[in-house]
Amino acid sequence: SWSGTQSPYTVDITISGYNVTNNSKVDIQADATAIATMIEDGVTAIYIANDNGNIKVYAVGEKPAHDINIQCTAEEVR
């Protein structure tokens, strides 16, 4: 569930089958369905950050009211 009382709202996520570390980089690839859901919910943008090995998603604009399934790619960077 999304946290925060104002934008940007945050949610912690896990990536199935991937062990996230401090050096993990995660990129998102939103498809048409995800984008349509964001528009419907008033979400202006979504971005992702690695907070010391904890992956956080940030939603700018309105707090998402629906689940948003977005494909992502994770890799280790040095």
Coordinates of N, CA, C and O in Angstrom, one line a residue:
S1 N 0.8 -1.2 0.0 CA 0.0 0.0 0.0 C 0.9 1.2 0.0 O 2.0 1.3 0.6
W2 N 0.4 2.3 -0.6 CA 1.2 3.5 -0.8 C 1.2 4.3 0.5 O 0.2 4.4 1.2
S3 N 2.4 4.9 0.8 CA 2.6 5.7 2.0 C 2.7 7.1 1.6 O 3.1 7.5 0.5
G4 N 2.4 8.0 2.6 CA 2.5 9.4 2.4 C 1.2 10.1 2.4 O 0.2 9.5 2.0
T5 N 1.2 11.4 2.8 CA 0.0 12.2 2.8 C 0.0 13.2 1.6 O -1.0 13.9 1.4
Q6 N 1.1 13.3 0.9 CA 1.2 14.2 -0.2 C 2.3 13.6 -1.2 O 3.1 12.8 -0.8
S7 N 2.2 14.1 -2.4 CA 3.1 13.6 -3.5 C 4.6 14.0 -3.2 O 4.8 15.1 -2.6
P8 N 5.5 13.2 -3.4 CA 5.4 11.8 -4.0 C 5.1 10.8 -2.9 O 5.5 10.8 -1.8
Y9 N 4.2 9.9 -3.3 CA 3.8 8.7 -2.5 C 4.8 7.6 -2.7 O 5.4 7.5 -3.8
T10 N 5.0 6.8 -1.7 CA 6.0 5.7 -1.9 C 5.5 4.3 -1.5 O 4.5 4.2 -0.7
V11 N 6.1 3.3 -2.1 CA 5.8 2.0 -1.7 C 7.1 1.2 -1.9 O 7.8 1.4 -2.8
D12 N 7.3 0.3 -1.0 CA 8.5 -0.7 -1.1 C 8.0 -1.9 -1.9 O 6.9 -2.3 -1.7
I13 N 8.9 -2.3 -2.7 CA 8.6 -3.5 -3.6 C 9.7 -4.6 -3.4 O 10.8 -4.3 -3.0
T14 N 9.3 -5.8 -3.8 CA 10.3 -6.8 -4.0 C 10.3 -7.3 -5.4 O 9.3 -7.1 -6.1
I15 N 11.4 -7.8 -5.9 CA 11.5 -8.2 -7.2 C 11.7 -9.7 -7.2 O 12.6 -10.3 -6.6
S16 N 10.7 -10.4 -7.7 CA 10.7 -11.9 -7.7 C 11.9 -12.5 -8.4 O 12.3 -12.1 -9.5
G17 N 12.6 -13.3 -7.7 CA 13.7 -14.1 -8.2 C 15.0 -13.2 -8.3 O 16.0 -13.7 -9.0
Y18 N 15.1 -12.1 -7.6 CA 16.3 -11.3 -7.7 C 16.6 -10.8 -6.3 O 15.8 -10.3 -5.6
N19 N 17.9 -11.0 -5.9 CA 18.4 -10.5 -4.6 C 18.9 -9.1 -4.8 O 20.0 -8.9 -5.3
V20 N 18.2 -8.1 -4.3 CA 18.6 -6.7 -4.4 C 19.7 -6.4 -3.4 O 19.7 -6.8 -2.3
T21 N 20.7 -5.7 -3.9 CA 21.8 -5.2 -3.1 C 21.9 -3.7 -3.2 O 21.1 -3.1 -3.9
N22 N 22.8 -3.1 -2.4 CA 23.0 -1.7 -2.5 C 23.4 -1.2 -3.9 O 23.3 -0.1 -4.3
N23 N 24.0 -2.2 -4.7 CA 24.5 -1.9 -6.0 C 23.5 -2.2 -7.1 O 23.8 -2.2 -8.3
S24 N 22.3 -2.6 -6.8 CA 21.3 -2.9 -7.8 C 20.7 -1.7 -8.4 O 20.4 -0.7 -7.8
K25 N 20.5 -1.8 -9.7 CA 19.9 -0.7 -10.5 C 18.6 -1.3 -11.1 O 18.7 -2.4 -11.7
V26 N 17.5 -0.6 -10.9 CA 16.2 -1.2 -11.4 C 15.6 -0.1 -12.4 O 15.5 1.0 -12.0
D27 N 15.3 -0.6 -13.6 CA 14.6 0.2 -14.6 C 13.2 -0.3 -14.8 O 13.0 -1.5 -14.8
I28 N 12.3 0.6 -15.0 CA 10.9 0.2 -15.3 C 10.5 0.4 -16.7 O 11.0 1.3 -17.4
Q29 N 9.7 -0.5 -17.2 CA 9.2 -0.4 -18.6 C 7.6 -0.5 -18.5 O 7.1 -1.6 -18.5
A30 N 7.0 0.6 -18.4 CA 5.5 0.7 -18.3 C 4.9 0.4 -19.7 O 5.3 1.0 -20.7
D31 N 3.9 -0.5 -19.7 CA 3.2 -0.7 -21.0 C 1.9 0.1 -21.0 O 1.7 0.9 -20.1
A32 N 1.2 0.0 -22.1 CA 0.0 0.8 -22.3 C -1.0 0.6 -21.2 O -1.7 1.6 -20.7
T33 N -1.2 -0.6 -20.6 CA -2.1 -0.8 -19.6 C -1.7 -0.1 -18.3 O -2.5 0.6 -17.6
A34 N -0.4 -0.1 -18.0 CA 0.1 0.6 -16.8 C -0.1 2.1 -16.9 O -0.5 2.7 -16.0
I35 N 0.2 2.6 -18.1 CA 0.1 4.0 -18.3 C -1.4 4.5 -18.2 O -1.7 5.5 -17.6
A36 N -2.3 3.7 -18.8 CA -3.7 4.0 -18.7 C -4.2 4.0 -17.3 O -5.0 4.9 -16.9
T37 N -3.7 3.1 -16.5 CA -4.1 3.0 -15.0 C -3.5 4.3 -14.3 O -4.3 4.9 -13.5
M38 N -2.3 4.6 -14.6 CA -1.7 5.8 -14.0 C -2.6 7.1 -14.3 O -2.9 7.9 -13.5
I39 N -2.9 7.2 -15.6 CA -3.7 8.4 -16.0 C -5.0 8.4 -15.3 O -5.5 9.4 -14.9
E40 N -5.7 7.2 -15.3 CA -7.0 7.1 -14.6 C -6.9 7.5 -13.2 O -7.8 8.2 -12.6
D41 N -5.8 7.2 -12.5 CA -5.6 7.5 -11.1 C -5.1 8.9 -10.8 O -4.9 9.3 -9.7
G42 N -4.7 9.6 -11.9 CA -4.1 11.0 -11.7 C -2.7 11.0 -11.4 O -2.1 12.0 -10.9
V43 N -2.0 9.8 -11.6 CA -0.5 9.8 -11.4 C 0.2 10.4 -12.5 O 0.0 10.0 -13.7
T44 N 1.0 11.4 -12.3 CA 1.8 12.1 -13.3 C 3.0 11.3 -13.7 O 3.3 11.3 -14.9
A45 N 3.7 10.7 -12.8 CA 4.9 10.0 -13.1 C 5.2 9.0 -12.0 O 4.7 9.1 -10.9
I46 N 5.9 7.9 -12.4 CA 6.4 7.0 -11.4 C 7.9 6.8 -11.6 O 8.4 6.8 -12.8
Y47 N 8.7 6.8 -10.5 CA 10.1 6.5 -10.7 C 10.5 5.6 -9.5 O 9.8 5.4 -8.6
I48 N 11.7 5.0 -9.7 CA 12.1 4.0 -8.8 C 13.5 4.3 -8.3 O 14.3 4.9 -9.0
A49 N 13.8 4.0 -7.0 CA 15.1 4.2 -6.4 C 15.5 3.1 -5.5 O 14.7 2.4 -4.9
N50 N 16.8 2.9 -5.4 CA 17.4 1.9 -4.5 C 17.8 2.7 -3.2 O 18.7 3.5 -3.3
D51 N 17.1 2.4 -2.1 CA 17.4 3.1 -0.9 C 18.2 2.1 0.0 O 17.6 1.4 0.8
N52 N 19.5 1.9 -0.2 CA 20.3 1.1 0.6 C 19.9 -0.4 0.5 O 19.9 -1.1 1.5
G53 N 19.6 -0.8 -0.7 CA 19.1 -2.2 -0.9 C 17.6 -2.4 -0.8 O 17.2 -3.5 -1.0
N54 N 16.9 -1.4 -0.5 CA 15.5 -1.4 -0.4 C 14.9 -0.7 -1.6 O 15.1 0.5 -1.8
I55 N 14.2 -1.4 -2.5 CA 13.6 -0.7 -3.7 C 12.3 0.0 -3.4 O 11.4 -0.6 -2.8
K56 N 12.3 1.3 -3.7 CA 11.2 2.1 -3.4 C 10.7 2.7 -4.7 O 11.4 3.1 -5.6
V57 N 9.3 2.7 -4.9 CA 8.7 3.3 -6.0 C 8.0 4.6 -5.6 O 7.4 4.6 -4.5
Y58 N 8.2 5.6 -6.3 CA 7.6 6.9 -6.0 C 6.6 7.3 -7.1 O 6.8 7.1 -8.3
A59 N 5.4 7.7 -6.6 CA 4.3 8.2 -7.5 C 4.1 9.7 -7.3 O 3.9 10.1 -6.2
V60 N 4.2 10.4 -8.4 CA 4.1 11.9 -8.3 C 2.6 12.2 -8.8 O 2.2 11.6 -9.8
G61 N 2.0 13.1 -8.2 CA 0.7 13.5 -8.6 C -0.3 13.0 -7.5 O -0.1 13.2 -6.3
E62 N -1.3 12.2 -7.9 CA -2.2 11.6 -7.0 C -1.7 10.2 -6.5 O -0.9 9.6 -7.2
K63 N -2.2 9.8 -5.4 CA -1.9 8.5 -4.9 C -2.6 7.4 -5.7 O -3.8 7.6 -5.9
P64 N -1.9 6.4 -6.2 CA -2.5 5.4 -7.1 C -3.6 4.7 -6.3 O -3.5 4.3 -5.1
A65 N -4.8 4.5 -7.0 CA -5.9 3.9 -6.3 C -6.0 2.4 -6.8 O -6.8 1.7 -6.1
H66 N -5.3 2.0 -7.8 CA -5.4 0.7 -8.3 C -4.0 0.1 -8.3 O -3.0 0.8 -8.3
D67 N -3.9 -1.2 -8.4 CA -2.6 -1.9 -8.6 C -2.1 -1.5 -9.9 O -2.8 -1.5 -10.9
I68 N -0.8 -1.3 -10.0 CA -0.1 -0.9 -11.3 C 1.0 -2.0 -11.5 O 2.0 -2.0 -10.7
N69 N 0.8 -2.9 -12.4 CA 1.8 -3.9 -12.7 C 2.7 -3.4 -13.8 O 2.3 -3.1 -14.9
I70 N 4.0 -3.2 -13.4 CA 5.0 -2.7 -14.4 C 6.2 -3.6 -14.4 O 6.8 -4.0 -13.4
Q71 N 6.6 -4.0 -15.6 CA 7.7 -4.8 -15.8 C 9.0 -4.0 -15.5 O 9.0 -2.8 -15.7
C72 N 10.0 -4.7 -14.9 CA 11.2 -4.0 -14.6 C 12.4 -4.9 -14.9 O 12.3 -6.1 -15.0
T73 N 13.5 -4.3 -15.0 CA 14.8 -5.0 -15.2 C 15.8 -4.6 -14.1 O 15.9 -3.4 -13.8
A74 N 16.4 -5.5 -13.5 CA 17.3 -5.3 -12.4 C 18.7 -5.8 -12.8 O 18.8 -6.9 -13.4
E75 N 19.7 -5.0 -12.4 CA 21.1 -5.5 -12.7 C 22.0 -4.9 -11.6 O 21.7 -3.9 -11.0
E76 N 23.2 -5.5 -11.5 CA 24.2 -5.0 -10.5 C 25.1 -4.0 -11.3 O 25.5 -4.3 -12.4
V77 N 25.3 -2.9 -10.6 CA 26.3 -1.9 -11.2 C 27.4 -1.6 -10.2 O 27.2 -1.7 -9.0
R78 N 28.5 -1.2 -10.7 CA 29.6 -0.9 -9.8 C 30.1 0.5 -10.0 O 30.0 1.1 -10.9

